[in-house]
Amino acid sequence: MADAQRYESVDVEAADGLIQSKGYTLLDVRTPEEFQVGHAPGALNIPFMVQGPNGRTHNQQFMDQVRSAFPDPSEAKLCVACGGGTRGTSAATAIAEAGYSSITCMPGGMKAWAASGLPTTAEESGKL
């Protein structure tokens, strides 16, 4: 990657602190199917990849959905997470390149979140 990283990587404890005390929203970019199995309470699901007939493909509406949920890039505070880190870093890069500046990413994703003992839920709220 030629450009400098435009978001901050944080561990799950730091991410939880940003969510709990700094007004960040956990943006879960996993597929809706993964999100339904379990996610952080209060997380918003906007999938970066979607399940297609030939496997996962890029969600062509991803940035439109992000802009719809967070219309003011200067006001949005997002902590991006996926399953293990790969989709999350790609999504965080795309969001930062679209002009959003308060972006963090959890490299370990929801696997690290759950492994650390932080709460998860399977409730239906949070799906876009």
Short mmCIF file of C-alpha atoms in Angstrom, two decimals:
data_model
loop_
_atom_site.label_atom_id
_atom_site.label_comp_id
_atom_site.label_asym_id
_atom_site.label_seq_id
_atom_site.Cartn_x
_atom_site.Cartn_y
_atom_site.Cartn_z
CA MET A 1 0.00 0.00 0.00
CA ALA A 2 1.67 3.19 -1.17
CA ASP A 3 -0.43 5.59 0.90
CA ALA A 4 -0.13 5.83 4.66
CA GLN A 5 -2.82 4.01 6.59
CA ARG A 6 -5.75 6.38 7.10
CA TYR A 7 -7.25 4.72 10.14
CA GLU A 8 -5.99 3.58 13.52
CA SER A 9 -5.70 -0.11 14.42
CA VAL A 10 -6.82 -0.79 17.98
CA ASP A 11 -7.14 -3.92 20.08
CA VAL A 12 -10.55 -5.04 21.31
CA GLU A 13 -10.18 -3.47 24.75
CA ALA A 14 -9.33 -0.08 23.23
CA ALA A 15 -12.21 -0.47 20.75
CA ASP A 16 -14.62 -1.24 23.58
CA GLY A 17 -13.40 1.86 25.42
CA LEU A 18 -14.02 4.04 22.36
CA ILE A 19 -17.50 2.59 21.97
CA GLN A 20 -18.39 2.89 25.66
CA SER A 21 -16.96 6.33 26.41
CA LYS A 22 -16.13 8.18 23.18
CA GLY A 23 -19.31 7.73 21.13
CA TYR A 24 -17.91 5.36 18.52
CA THR A 25 -20.23 2.97 16.67
CA LEU A 26 -19.06 -0.58 16.08
CA LEU A 27 -19.52 -1.14 12.36
CA ASP A 28 -19.63 -4.91 11.81
CA VAL A 29 -18.80 -5.57 8.15
CA ARG A 30 -19.37 -9.33 8.19
CA THR A 31 -22.12 -10.96 6.16
CA PRO A 32 -25.66 -10.81 7.58
CA GLU A 33 -25.41 -14.56 8.20
CA GLU A 34 -22.28 -14.13 10.32
CA PHE A 35 -23.81 -11.16 12.13
CA GLN A 36 -26.90 -13.20 13.06
CA VAL A 37 -24.77 -15.85 14.77
CA GLY A 38 -23.41 -13.29 17.21
CA HIS A 39 -22.23 -9.69 17.35
CA ALA A 40 -21.38 -6.97 19.83
CA PRO A 41 -24.43 -5.34 21.43
CA GLY A 42 -25.29 -2.12 19.61
CA ALA A 43 -23.23 -2.99 16.53
CA LEU A 44 -24.46 -1.94 13.10
CA ASN A 45 -24.13 -4.48 10.28
CA ILE A 46 -23.19 -3.18 6.84
CA PRO A 47 -21.58 -6.09 5.00
CA PHE A 48 -18.41 -5.39 3.00
CA MET A 49 -18.84 -8.73 1.22
CA VAL A 50 -22.10 -10.50 0.42
CA GLN A 51 -22.80 -14.14 -0.23
CA GLY A 52 -23.47 -14.80 -3.91
CA PRO A 53 -24.06 -17.95 -5.95
CA ASN A 54 -20.31 -18.37 -6.48
CA GLY A 55 -19.17 -17.40 -2.99
CA ARG A 56 -18.55 -14.02 -1.41
CA THR A 57 -18.37 -10.93 -3.58
CA HIS A 58 -17.86 -7.25 -2.84
CA ASN A 59 -21.02 -5.46 -1.70
CA GLN A 60 -21.40 -2.87 -4.47
CA GLN A 61 -23.67 -0.77 -2.22
CA PHE A 62 -21.27 -0.75 0.75
CA MET A 63 -20.24 2.92 0.64
CA ASP A 64 -23.78 4.05 -0.24
CA GLN A 65 -25.00 2.19 2.86
CA VAL A 66 -22.25 3.73 5.00
CA ARG A 67 -23.13 7.22 3.72
CA SER A 68 -26.82 6.56 4.41
CA ALA A 69 -26.14 5.48 8.00
CA PHE A 70 -23.46 8.13 8.63
CA PRO A 71 -24.19 11.09 6.31
CA ASP A 72 -21.66 13.48 7.87
CA PRO A 73 -18.09 12.15 7.53
CA SER A 74 -16.81 14.76 9.98
CA GLU A 75 -19.22 13.61 12.71
CA ALA A 76 -19.01 9.83 12.26
CA LYS A 77 -16.88 7.86 14.72
CA LEU A 78 -16.53 4.29 13.52
CA CYS A 79 -14.79 1.22 14.84
CA VAL A 80 -14.75 -1.30 11.99
CA ALA A 81 -14.73 -5.04 12.66
CA CYS A 82 -15.16 -8.24 10.68
CA GLY A 83 -14.58 -11.88 11.54
CA GLY A 84 -10.80 -11.92 11.79
CA GLY A 85 -9.45 -8.68 10.36
CA THR A 86 -9.10 -8.91 6.58
CA ARG A 87 -12.46 -7.50 5.49
CA GLY A 88 -12.35 -4.97 8.31
CA THR A 89 -9.07 -3.46 7.15
CA SER A 90 -10.33 -3.29 3.55
CA ALA A 91 -13.59 -1.69 4.70
CA ALA A 92 -11.79 0.79 6.98
CA THR A 93 -9.55 1.80 4.07
CA ALA A 94 -12.56 2.35 1.78
CA ILE A 95 -14.35 4.40 4.43
CA ALA A 96 -11.27 6.53 5.13
CA GLU A 97 -10.70 7.10 1.41
CA ALA A 98 -14.31 8.37 1.20
CA GLY A 99 -13.41 11.21 3.58
CA TYR A 100 -14.31 9.78 6.98
CA SER A 101 -11.61 10.70 9.49
CA SER A 102 -12.50 9.14 12.86
CA ILE A 103 -11.99 5.52 11.84
CA THR A 104 -10.49 2.69 13.85
CA CYS A 105 -10.22 -0.97 12.99
CA MET A 106 -9.94 -4.08 15.18
CA PRO A 107 -7.42 -6.35 13.40
CA GLY A 108 -8.57 -9.43 15.33
CA GLY A 109 -12.21 -8.77 14.50
CA MET A 110 -15.12 -10.38 16.28
CA LYS A 111 -13.07 -13.52 16.97
CA ALA A 112 -10.77 -11.46 19.18
CA TRP A 113 -13.77 -9.62 20.68
CA ALA A 114 -15.41 -12.88 21.75
CA ALA A 115 -12.11 -14.44 22.89
CA SER A 116 -11.50 -11.46 25.19
CA GLY A 117 -14.78 -12.13 26.98
CA LEU A 118 -16.54 -8.99 25.75
CA PRO A 119 -20.31 -9.40 25.35
CA THR A 120 -21.98 -10.73 22.22
CA THR A 121 -25.63 -11.12 21.31
CA ALA A 122 -27.71 -12.66 18.54
CA GLU A 123 -30.53 -10.08 18.76
CA GLU A 124 -31.94 -8.82 15.48
CA SER A 125 -31.25 -5.09 15.96
CA GLY A 126 -28.39 -3.44 14.14
CA LYS A 127 -29.03 -4.78 10.67
CA LEU A 128 -29.22 -2.20 7.93
#
